[in-house]
Short mmCIF file of C-alpha atoms and ligand atoms in Angstrom, two decimals:
data_model
loop_
_atom_site.label_atom_id
_atom_site.label_comp_id
_atom_site.label_asym_id
_atom_site.label_seq_id
_atom_site.Cartn_x
_atom_site.Cartn_y
_atom_site.Cartn_z
CA UNK A 26 41.96 12.80 183.48
CA UNK A 27 42.25 13.14 187.03
CA UNK A 28 42.47 9.97 188.45
CA UNK A 29 46.65 10.12 188.71
CA UNK A 30 46.74 13.65 189.88
CA UNK A 31 48.99 12.12 192.78
CA UNK A 32 51.57 11.12 190.28
CA UNK A 33 54.11 13.25 188.66
CA UNK A 34 56.65 12.80 185.39
CA UNK A 35 60.05 13.31 185.91
CA UNK A 36 62.36 13.02 182.73
CA UNK A 37 66.43 13.10 182.80
CA UNK A 38 67.79 15.27 180.11
CA UNK A 39 70.86 16.61 181.30
CA UNK A 40 73.42 14.18 180.19
CA UNK A 41 75.79 15.06 177.49
CA UNK A 42 76.03 11.90 175.66
CA UNK A 43 79.59 11.06 175.23
CA UNK A 44 78.93 8.07 173.43
CA UNK A 45 77.57 9.98 170.69
CA UNK A 46 80.77 11.54 169.86
CA UNK A 47 78.31 14.92 169.06
CA UNK A 48 78.79 18.52 169.75
CA UNK A 49 74.93 18.27 170.41
CA UNK A 50 73.38 17.04 173.86
CA UNK A 51 71.98 13.66 173.48
CA UNK A 52 68.34 14.34 173.73
CA UNK A 53 68.26 17.01 171.16
CA UNK A 54 69.51 14.34 168.71
CA UNK A 55 66.42 13.31 166.21
CA UNK A 56 64.91 10.22 165.64
CA UNK A 57 61.47 9.52 163.94
CA UNK A 58 61.92 12.83 162.50
CA UNK A 59 61.96 14.49 166.52
CA UNK A 60 64.14 15.38 169.01
CA UNK A 61 64.63 12.52 171.23
CA UNK A 62 63.28 14.51 174.37
CA UNK A 63 60.27 15.67 172.42
CA UNK A 64 59.05 12.03 171.75
CA UNK A 65 59.24 11.57 175.55
CA UNK A 66 57.14 14.64 176.24
CA UNK A 67 54.58 14.24 173.90
CA UNK A 68 54.11 10.54 175.06
CA UNK A 69 53.97 12.24 178.88
CA UNK A 70 51.64 14.91 178.36
CA UNK A 71 48.40 12.87 177.15
CA UNK A 72 48.36 11.09 180.74
CA UNK A 73 47.13 14.72 182.07
CA UNK A 74 49.24 14.35 185.26
CA UNK A 75 49.94 16.43 187.99
CA UNK A 76 53.10 17.89 186.66
CA UNK A 77 56.34 16.94 184.20
CA UNK A 78 59.62 18.30 185.43
CA UNK A 79 62.51 17.99 183.22
CA UNK A 80 66.35 17.79 184.29
CA UNK A 81 68.42 19.98 182.14
CA UNK A 82 72.07 20.10 182.36
CA UNK A 83 74.17 20.18 178.72
CA UNK A 84 72.75 22.71 176.17
CA UNK A 85 69.90 23.37 178.51
CA UNK A 86 68.46 26.19 176.97
CA UNK A 87 67.78 24.23 173.60
CA UNK A 88 66.37 21.50 175.76
CA UNK A 89 64.15 24.24 177.62
CA UNK A 90 62.97 25.36 174.29
CA UNK A 91 61.47 22.17 173.16
CA UNK A 92 59.91 20.93 176.60
CA UNK A 93 58.32 23.96 177.65
CA UNK A 94 55.77 24.85 175.09
CA UNK A 95 54.22 21.51 176.24
CA UNK A 96 54.13 22.70 179.66
CA UNK A 97 57.27 21.15 181.47
CA UNK A 98 58.87 22.52 184.47
CA UNK A 99 62.69 22.41 184.43
CA UNK A 100 65.49 21.93 186.93
CA UNK A 101 69.18 22.43 186.18
CA UNK A 102 71.53 19.74 186.89
CA UNK A 103 74.87 21.40 186.82
CA UNK A 104 77.54 19.50 187.15
CA UNK A 105 75.85 15.95 186.24
CA UNK A 106 76.84 13.21 188.70
CA UNK A 107 74.41 10.29 187.65
CA UNK A 108 71.07 9.52 187.26
CA UNK A 109 70.45 9.42 190.83
CA UNK A 110 71.63 12.69 191.30
CA UNK A 111 69.39 13.82 188.85
CA UNK A 112 66.53 12.65 190.64
CA UNK A 113 67.84 14.49 193.91
CA UNK A 114 68.42 17.73 191.95
CA UNK A 115 64.61 17.62 191.19
CA UNK A 116 62.98 16.58 194.71
CA UNK A 117 62.03 19.96 195.49
CA UNK A 118 60.43 20.93 191.91
CA UNK A 119 58.16 17.50 192.38
CA UNK A 120 56.91 18.37 195.50
CA UNK A 121 54.64 16.45 197.35
CA UNK A 122 53.61 14.33 194.52
CA UNK A 123 52.81 10.68 195.95
CA UNK A 124 54.53 8.83 193.04
CA UNK A 125 56.62 9.91 190.22
CA UNK A 126 57.27 8.09 187.04
CA UNK A 127 60.94 8.66 185.82
CA UNK A 128 61.78 8.52 182.12
CA UNK A 129 64.89 8.95 180.40
CA UNK A 130 65.34 11.41 177.78
CA UNK A 131 67.26 9.02 175.56
CA UNK A 132 64.44 6.43 175.24
CA UNK A 133 61.71 8.02 172.94
CA UNK A 134 59.72 4.85 171.68
CA UNK A 135 57.76 4.56 174.93
CA UNK A 136 54.11 5.08 174.53
CA UNK A 137 51.35 6.52 176.67
CA UNK A 138 49.42 3.69 177.14
CA UNK A 139 52.18 1.69 178.35
CA UNK A 140 53.00 4.42 180.83
CA UNK A 141 49.49 4.50 181.60
CA UNK A 142 49.54 0.60 182.41
CA UNK A 143 52.49 0.95 185.04
CA UNK A 144 51.24 3.47 186.84
CA UNK A 145 48.03 1.59 187.40
CA UNK A 146 50.34 -1.91 188.02
CA UNK A 147 52.30 0.40 190.40
CA UNK A 148 49.28 1.27 192.38
CA UNK A 149 47.74 -2.23 192.43
CA UNK A 150 50.97 -4.05 193.26
CA UNK A 151 51.63 -1.97 196.41
CA UNK A 152 55.26 -1.78 195.55
CA UNK A 153 57.71 1.19 196.41
CA UNK A 154 59.07 0.90 192.80
CA UNK A 155 57.89 -1.07 189.60
CA UNK A 156 60.40 -1.05 186.73
CA UNK A 157 59.50 -1.68 182.66
CA UNK A 158 62.02 -4.16 181.40
CA UNK A 159 62.69 -5.82 178.16
CA UNK A 160 63.94 -9.17 177.20
CA UNK A 161 66.49 -8.88 174.55
CA UNK A 162 68.43 -11.01 172.11
CA UNK A 163 71.34 -8.39 172.63
CA UNK A 164 71.16 -6.97 175.98
CA UNK A 165 74.52 -5.07 175.69
CA UNK A 166 74.77 -1.56 176.72
CA UNK A 167 71.92 -1.58 179.42
CA UNK A 168 71.71 -2.53 183.23
CA UNK A 169 70.10 -5.83 184.03
CA UNK A 170 67.43 -6.82 185.74
CA UNK A 171 68.19 -9.78 189.02
CA UNK A 172 65.11 -11.10 190.04
CA UNK A 173 64.40 -12.91 193.03
CA UNK A 174 61.08 -15.10 192.01
CA UNK A 175 58.11 -14.06 190.35
CA UNK A 176 57.60 -10.50 189.67
CA UNK A 177 60.04 -9.32 192.25
CA UNK A 178 63.51 -7.58 191.68
CA UNK A 179 66.47 -7.68 193.78
CA UNK A 180 68.74 -5.26 192.41
CA UNK A 181 69.61 -3.71 189.00
CA UNK A 182 73.15 -4.21 188.16
CA UNK A 183 75.09 -2.01 185.70
CA UNK A 184 76.80 -4.00 182.72
CA UNK A 185 80.15 -2.60 184.17
CA UNK A 186 79.13 -4.45 187.39
CA UNK A 187 78.18 -7.70 185.94
CA UNK A 188 79.69 -10.91 187.39
CA UNK A 189 80.40 -13.70 184.81
CA UNK A 190 77.60 -15.33 185.85
CA UNK A 191 75.42 -12.29 185.40
CA UNK A 192 76.74 -11.91 181.63
CA UNK A 193 73.90 -14.64 180.98
CA UNK A 194 70.72 -11.96 182.04
CA UNK A 195 68.98 -10.92 179.09
CA UNK A 196 66.30 -8.76 181.14
CA UNK A 197 67.28 -5.25 180.57
CA UNK A 198 66.31 -1.96 182.71
CA UNK A 199 64.47 0.56 180.67
CA UNK A 200 65.13 3.06 182.96
CA UNK A 201 61.27 3.98 183.21
CA UNK A 202 60.46 3.00 186.77
CA UNK A 203 57.11 4.19 188.59
CA UNK A 204 58.30 5.13 192.50
CA UNK A 205 56.38 5.94 195.43
CA UNK A 206 58.32 9.10 196.60
CA UNK A 207 58.25 8.35 200.47
CA UNK A 208 60.24 5.60 199.95
CA UNK A 209 62.60 6.49 197.18
CA UNK A 210 64.21 9.44 199.01
CA UNK A 211 65.38 7.52 202.02
CA UNK A 212 66.86 4.70 199.70
CA UNK A 213 68.46 7.44 197.56
CA UNK A 214 70.31 8.88 200.22
CA UNK A 215 71.80 5.66 200.83
CA UNK A 216 73.63 5.48 197.51
CA UNK A 217 77.28 6.20 197.33
CA UNK A 218 79.14 6.85 193.96
CA UNK A 219 80.30 3.38 193.96
CA UNK A 220 81.57 3.20 189.96
CA UNK A 221 84.39 3.97 188.01
CA UNK A 222 82.30 7.34 186.77
CA UNK A 223 82.12 8.25 190.74
CA UNK A 224 78.56 8.96 190.09
CA UNK A 225 75.26 8.29 192.06
CA UNK A 226 73.23 5.51 190.29
CA UNK A 227 69.27 5.51 190.26
CA UNK A 228 69.81 2.06 189.59
CA UNK A 229 71.39 1.53 193.02
CA UNK A 230 68.44 2.56 194.92
CA UNK A 231 66.26 -0.29 193.62
CA UNK A 232 69.04 -2.86 195.45
CA UNK A 233 68.69 -0.58 198.57
CA UNK A 234 65.08 -0.62 198.86
CA UNK A 235 65.15 -4.80 198.41
CA UNK A 236 67.41 -4.73 201.27
CA UNK A 237 65.09 -2.64 203.46
CA UNK A 238 62.60 -5.40 202.81
CA UNK A 239 60.53 -3.37 200.13
CA UNK A 240 58.86 -4.49 197.30
CA UNK A 241 60.40 -3.74 193.87
CA UNK A 242 58.34 -5.17 191.03
CA UNK A 243 59.10 -5.20 187.41
CA UNK A 244 57.12 -5.62 184.14
CA UNK A 245 57.84 -6.62 180.96
CA UNK A 246 57.06 -4.85 177.98
CA UNK A 247 55.24 -6.09 175.35
CA UNK A 248 56.75 -4.45 172.10
CA UNK A 249 60.68 -4.18 173.36
CA UNK A 250 61.32 -1.91 171.04
CA UNK A 251 59.64 0.63 173.28
CA UNK A 252 62.43 0.68 175.56
CA UNK A 253 65.26 1.04 173.32
CA UNK A 254 67.51 3.59 174.56
CA UNK A 255 69.82 5.78 172.39
CA UNK A 256 73.31 5.76 173.81
CA UNK A 257 75.61 5.53 170.23
CA UNK A 258 74.44 6.39 166.57
CA UNK A 259 73.61 2.84 165.99
CA UNK A 260 70.97 2.74 168.94
CA UNK A 261 69.57 5.99 166.88
CA UNK A 262 69.51 4.36 163.75
CA UNK A 263 67.54 1.80 165.00
CA UNK A 264 65.36 3.49 166.83
CA UNK A 265 64.59 6.04 163.79
CA UNK A 266 63.85 2.65 162.08
CA UNK A 267 61.12 1.52 164.37
CA UNK A 268 59.58 5.10 163.87
CA UNK A 269 59.12 5.20 160.60
CA UNK A 270 58.21 1.70 160.30
CA UNK A 271 55.07 3.02 162.53
CA UNK A 272 54.30 5.83 160.82
CA UNK A 273 54.27 3.70 157.47
CA UNK A 274 52.04 1.19 158.87
CA UNK A 275 49.61 3.72 160.32
CA UNK A 276 49.37 5.35 156.87
CA UNK A 277 48.92 1.89 155.25
CA UNK A 278 46.10 1.45 157.70
CA UNK A 279 44.57 4.64 156.65
CA UNK A 280 44.63 3.60 153.03
CA UNK A 281 47.80 4.62 151.53
CA UNK A 282 49.80 2.31 149.14
CA UNK A 283 53.20 2.24 149.92
CA UNK A 284 55.73 0.00 147.65
CA UNK A 285 58.78 -0.93 149.08
CA UNK A 286 58.04 0.27 152.64
CA UNK A 287 61.13 0.05 153.98
CA UNK A 288 62.95 2.59 151.56
CA UNK A 289 59.97 5.26 152.42
CA UNK A 290 60.58 7.99 155.08
CA UNK A 291 57.93 9.50 156.23
CA UNK A 292 57.67 12.04 159.26
CA UNK A 293 55.38 12.08 162.02
CA UNK A 294 52.87 14.76 161.31
CA UNK A 295 52.61 14.04 157.49
CA UNK A 296 48.74 13.46 156.34
CA UNK A 297 48.37 11.15 153.39
CA UNK A 298 44.90 10.63 151.79
CA UNK A 299 43.44 7.25 150.90
CA UNK A 300 44.29 5.48 147.83
CA UNK A 301 47.36 7.85 147.57
CA UNK A 302 50.48 5.65 146.08
CA UNK A 303 53.80 6.03 147.16
CA UNK A 304 56.63 4.61 145.23
CA UNK A 305 59.81 3.62 146.46
CA UNK A 306 62.49 5.94 147.75
CA UNK A 307 60.38 8.88 148.79
CA UNK A 308 60.58 11.23 151.42
CA UNK A 309 57.50 13.07 153.11
CA UNK A 310 58.54 15.25 155.24
CA UNK A 311 57.76 17.96 157.92
CA UNK A 312 54.00 19.40 157.71
CA UNK A 313 53.65 17.71 154.46
CA UNK A 314 49.68 17.21 153.70
CA UNK A 315 48.82 15.05 150.31
CA UNK A 316 45.41 14.43 149.02
CA UNK A 317 43.34 11.56 147.82
CA UNK A 318 44.24 9.39 144.86
CA UNK A 319 47.77 11.00 143.94
CA UNK A 320 51.10 9.09 143.12
CA UNK A 321 54.34 10.18 144.32
CA UNK A 322 56.87 8.64 142.34
CA UNK A 323 59.94 7.32 143.04
CA UNK A 324 63.45 9.56 144.33
CA UNK A 325 60.86 12.47 145.39
CA UNK A 326 61.10 14.62 148.03
CA UNK A 327 58.27 16.48 149.57
CA UNK A 328 58.67 19.01 152.35
CA UNK A 329 56.21 21.17 154.32
CA UNK A 330 53.97 21.22 151.32
CA UNK A 331 50.15 20.97 150.55
CA UNK A 332 49.08 18.48 147.71
CA UNK A 333 45.52 18.76 146.38
CA UNK A 334 44.00 15.56 145.21
CA UNK A 335 45.18 13.17 142.42
CA UNK A 336 48.09 15.15 141.79
CA UNK A 337 50.92 13.13 140.07
CA UNK A 338 54.53 13.59 141.18
CA UNK A 339 56.91 12.23 138.44
CA UNK A 340 60.29 10.97 139.54
CA UNK A 341 62.95 12.67 141.18
CA UNK A 342 60.79 15.96 142.10
CA UNK A 343 62.15 18.24 144.99
CA UNK A 344 59.04 20.25 146.48
CA UNK A 345 59.38 22.44 149.25
CA UNK A 346 57.13 24.77 151.15
CA UNK A 347 54.84 25.17 148.23
CA UNK A 348 51.20 24.32 147.39
CA UNK A 349 50.19 22.17 144.27
CA UNK A 350 46.17 21.91 143.34
CA UNK A 351 44.42 18.87 142.39
CA UNK A 352 45.43 16.98 139.26
CA UNK A 353 48.27 18.92 138.57
CA UNK A 354 51.40 17.19 137.39
CA UNK A 355 55.01 17.68 138.53
CA UNK A 356 58.40 16.46 136.92
CA UNK A 357 59.98 13.95 136.40
CA UNK A 358 63.15 16.12 137.82
CA UNK A 359 61.28 19.46 138.52
CA UNK A 360 62.51 21.57 141.51
CA UNK A 361 59.54 23.74 143.60
CA UNK A 362 61.37 25.96 145.53
CA UNK A 363 59.46 27.86 148.63
CA UNK A 364 56.27 30.04 148.48
CA UNK A 365 55.20 28.57 145.14
CA UNK A 366 51.80 27.37 143.86
CA UNK A 367 50.94 25.20 141.31
CA UNK A 368 47.17 25.80 140.62
CA UNK A 369 44.80 22.60 139.31
CA UNK A 370 45.65 20.62 136.07
CA UNK A 371 48.63 23.06 135.41
CA UNK A 372 51.91 21.03 134.13
CA UNK A 373 55.25 21.54 135.60
CA UNK A 374 57.78 19.56 133.64
CA UNK A 375 61.22 18.18 133.48
CA UNK A 376 64.17 20.11 134.64
CA UNK A 377 62.13 22.91 135.33
CA UNK A 378 62.84 25.24 138.60
CA UNK A 379 59.84 27.31 140.25
CA UNK A 380 60.77 29.81 143.00
CA UNK A 381 58.17 32.03 144.46
CA UNK A 382 55.82 31.67 141.49
CA UNK A 383 52.41 31.17 140.77
CA UNK A 384 51.51 28.84 137.79
CA UNK A 385 47.64 29.16 136.46
CA UNK A 386 45.17 26.54 136.20
CA UNK A 387 46.17 24.26 133.46
CA UNK A 388 49.01 26.42 132.62
CA UNK A 389 51.84 24.51 131.20
CA UNK A 390 55.73 24.91 132.13
CA UNK A 391 56.83 21.71 130.59
CA UNK A 392 60.75 21.72 129.98
CA UNK A 393 63.96 23.43 131.02
CA UNK A 394 63.10 26.52 132.87
CA UNK A 395 63.56 29.05 135.34
CA UNK A 396 60.72 30.72 136.80
CA UNK A 397 61.47 32.70 139.57
CA UNK A 398 58.94 35.68 141.33
CA UNK A 399 56.35 35.15 138.78
CA UNK A 400 52.80 35.00 138.49
CA UNK A 401 51.08 32.87 135.40
CA UNK A 402 47.48 33.03 134.52
CA UNK A 403 45.17 30.05 133.46
CA UNK A 404 45.97 28.30 130.45
CA UNK A 405 49.52 29.72 128.78
CA UNK A 406 52.21 27.83 127.79
CA UNK A 407 55.42 28.89 128.84
CA UNK A 408 58.29 27.47 125.77
CA UNK A 409 61.15 25.10 126.37
CA UNK A 410 64.25 26.92 127.76
CA UNK A 411 62.50 30.01 129.13
CA UNK A 412 63.85 31.84 132.02
CA UNK A 413 62.60 34.42 133.76
CA UNK A 414 65.80 37.08 134.50
CA UNK A 415 64.52 38.01 138.03
CA UNK A 416 67.60 39.23 139.42
CA UNK A 417 70.22 42.04 138.65
CA UNK A 418 72.89 41.31 141.08
CA UNK A 419 71.08 43.61 143.90
CA UNK A 420 67.77 43.50 143.44
CA UNK A 421 64.90 40.70 142.88
CA UNK A 422 61.96 42.02 140.17
CA UNK A 423 58.51 40.51 139.50
CA UNK A 424 57.33 38.82 136.36
CA UNK A 425 53.55 39.08 135.68
CA UNK A 426 52.13 36.82 132.71
CA UNK A 427 48.32 36.48 131.71
CA UNK A 428 46.13 34.40 130.53
CA UNK A 429 46.23 32.16 127.40
CA UNK A 430 50.01 33.27 126.96
CA UNK A 431 52.22 31.90 124.64
CA UNK A 432 56.09 32.50 125.45
CA UNK A 433 57.97 30.82 122.55
CA UNK A 434 61.00 28.58 123.31
CA UNK A 435 64.36 29.78 124.68
CA UNK A 436 63.00 33.25 125.52
CA UNK A 437 64.63 35.37 128.25
CA UNK A 438 62.40 37.63 130.39
CA UNK A 439 64.11 40.23 131.98
CA UNK A 440 61.91 41.47 134.92
CA UNK A 441 60.20 43.92 135.78
CA UNK A 442 58.07 42.50 133.17
CA UNK A 443 54.38 42.33 132.01
CA UNK A 444 53.33 40.05 129.23
CA UNK A 445 49.23 40.40 128.43
CA UNK A 446 46.59 38.04 128.26
CA UNK A 447 46.52 36.22 125.15
CA UNK A 448 50.05 37.69 124.14
CA UNK A 449 52.48 35.64 122.05
CA UNK A 450 56.36 36.47 122.58
CA UNK A 451 58.49 35.01 119.63
CA UNK A 452 61.00 32.29 120.18
CA UNK A 453 64.58 33.01 121.36
CA UNK A 454 63.73 36.51 122.15
CA UNK A 455 65.07 38.57 125.13
CA UNK A 456 62.11 40.83 126.07
CA UNK A 457 62.93 43.86 128.09
CA UNK A 458 59.76 45.69 127.85
CA UNK A 459 56.14 44.95 128.41
CA UNK A 460 54.20 43.27 126.12
CA UNK A 461 50.29 44.38 125.66
CA UNK A 462 47.39 41.92 125.39
CA UNK A 463 47.09 39.91 121.99
CA UNK A 464 50.65 41.66 120.73
CA UNK A 465 53.16 39.36 119.51
CA UNK A 466 56.79 40.42 121.09
CA UNK A 467 59.76 39.70 119.16
CA UNK A 468 63.28 40.94 119.94
CA UNK A 469 65.90 38.87 118.37
CA UNK A 470 68.52 39.43 115.65
CA UNK A 471 66.82 38.90 112.09
CA UNK A 472 68.23 35.86 110.15
CA UNK A 473 70.05 36.18 106.84
CA UNK A 474 70.87 33.40 104.88
CA UNK A 475 74.17 33.53 102.25
CA UNK A 476 73.57 30.72 99.50
CA UNK A 477 76.54 28.68 98.70
CA UNK A 478 78.59 29.88 101.48
CA UNK A 479 79.13 26.69 103.36
CA UNK A 480 80.07 24.87 100.19
CA UNK A 481 82.52 27.55 99.48
CA UNK A 482 84.13 27.38 103.34
CA UNK A 483 84.30 23.75 102.76
CA UNK A 484 86.67 24.38 99.35
CA UNK A 485 88.85 26.66 100.98
CA UNK A 486 89.94 24.44 103.84
CA UNK A 487 90.24 21.24 101.88
CA UNK A 488 92.91 23.38 99.92
CA UNK A 489 95.07 24.39 102.79
CA UNK A 490 98.32 22.49 103.68
CA UNK A 491 97.72 20.65 107.12
CA UNK A 492 99.97 21.62 109.48
CA UNK A 493 102.37 19.30 110.66
CA UNK A 494 101.03 17.89 113.79
CA UNK A 495 103.81 17.45 116.93
CA UNK A 496 104.69 14.12 117.39
CA UNK A 497 104.04 13.19 121.09
CA UNK A 498 106.40 11.78 123.13
CA UNK A 499 105.94 8.05 124.43
C1 UD1 B 25 70.69 3.71 182.31
C2 UD1 B 25 70.67 2.91 183.48
C3 UD1 B 25 70.55 1.59 182.97
C4 UD1 B 25 69.59 1.19 182.00
C5 UD1 B 25 69.52 2.27 180.88
C6 UD1 B 25 68.29 2.02 180.20
C7 UD1 B 25 71.79 4.21 185.55
C8 UD1 B 25 73.10 4.11 186.19
N1 UD1 B 25 71.63 3.07 184.31
O1 UD1 B 25 72.12 3.54 181.72
O2 UD1 B 25 70.41 0.81 184.11
O3 UD1 B 25 69.56 -0.11 181.29
O4 UD1 B 25 69.57 3.70 181.18
O5 UD1 B 25 68.51 3.17 178.64
O6 UD1 B 25 70.75 4.73 185.51
N2 UD1 B 25 71.01 11.75 182.79
C9 UD1 B 25 70.98 13.12 183.40
N3 UD1 B 25 71.79 13.35 184.57
C10 UD1 B 25 72.81 12.68 184.68
C11 UD1 B 25 72.83 11.49 183.96
C12 UD1 B 25 72.15 11.39 182.77
O7 UD1 B 25 70.15 13.68 183.45
O8 UD1 B 25 73.68 13.14 185.39
C13 UD1 B 25 70.00 11.53 181.71
C14 UD1 B 25 70.74 11.47 180.32
O9 UD1 B 25 70.45 12.72 179.59
C15 UD1 B 25 69.71 10.21 179.77
C16 UD1 B 25 69.32 9.62 180.78
O10 UD1 B 25 69.55 10.52 182.24
O11 UD1 B 25 68.81 11.03 179.16
C17 UD1 B 25 69.97 8.33 181.06
O12 UD1 B 25 71.64 8.21 181.57
P1 UD1 B 25 72.51 7.40 180.32
O13 UD1 B 25 73.60 8.02 180.61
O14 UD1 B 25 72.03 7.42 178.87
O15 UD1 B 25 72.27 6.11 180.92
P2 UD1 B 25 72.68 4.66 180.50
O16 UD1 B 25 73.99 4.24 180.52
O17 UD1 B 25 71.98 4.51 178.92
MG1 MG B 26 71.13 5.87 178.00
#
């Protein structure tokens, strides 16, 4: 889009965020699965404007790491003397842009479409400033819009400077503005740090423009949630809530069933196929991709993983950085650690932990196992309680189990180890040497039964004098 090449974007992201009481700068805090400032960047980039400048200060390098990959230029504001001061610091970087859209780095719900409409309104309205506003039931914490009739604005009054009468005002300044730069700089030059923080408030430039007889307009956002800023932990929680709701709504529109949606947390990059059912209290995180007709049951957490079609994840599984192919069944209570691959129709049962392991097609690890650094072929059965002993305190060693292998219950497979195709391992074995194909590996103490031993023992015990039990003191 070349239409708005005379418009630059300025994102204010230098503040500390004192009200969060945190060692992390405010715009680095996450909501909706991303740092606040990244959301603002992502809303800005599709506008295709002249340039995007980000004012950085607190933890500048970390903020730069987020915004620079999106093509933003950064300007350092050090120290931070307020939102108006941040504008002045960025003036040179904005170059000769005729218009500038200003966005606070702490209001991450704003959408590209809303910004596009703001630019259009500003250009059409021939104003020197156009402000996005919202009408809130509880406007506390925000600067308020003082109108002078119609769309025209007289001033923005910061909360701490509201008179008793102005307490009634419930239209808030979102801090998203479009300015005509030629009119902005002279107005800002007049602004004095007349407040208890001794800061230069950008909001005071609005009053200064109005006093000069310039036209300032305000546009009420259709969805007031888009305008919400994050100054406190409670603000972060409510913004996160909105992001999550939007993501779930998008998935449901795409044909995903979500039960008790408000309990389900899905990160923004997650993809889910049609007719998949997500049960209550599920988390789908990172770059997870889930196929069609799957069921992810209650309490499961899937992180950066790929699930094929028709996979069933029984309740309370944790699947991380792994791949699960179609029609596999997982859990309940399975833990799949990174770099694992469960192939089609395999079955991972309850209380099974996989780490960096492959389970072949149709193979089963149904109960109570630890399988680490292991490759299991197709159609093998790993008995209950089987443990791969992959670590000697210094190094990790691999285990390879072929196709159609049967490992008896409660076996310990001491790696490095190979069990050939079609082999059996007898239950309760501690296997330390390779088992060739089609062989039986058995490694356990031989059983002897001693006839009558138990009844004799009982008779002996019955004739023993019972010891005097010590009385407990009260
Ligand atoms: C600001 C507005 C208020 C508006 C609210 C909307 C001012 C004076 N007030 O208040 O009218 O209702 O946003 O959310 O502008 N920043 C800098 N450098 C600074 C100070 C701040 O880059 O010196 C950045 C912050 O990192 C933040 C943004 O500017 O991303 C807004 O600053 P913040 O302190 O959150 O302002 P609010 O008190 O929310
Ligand atoms: Mg704020």
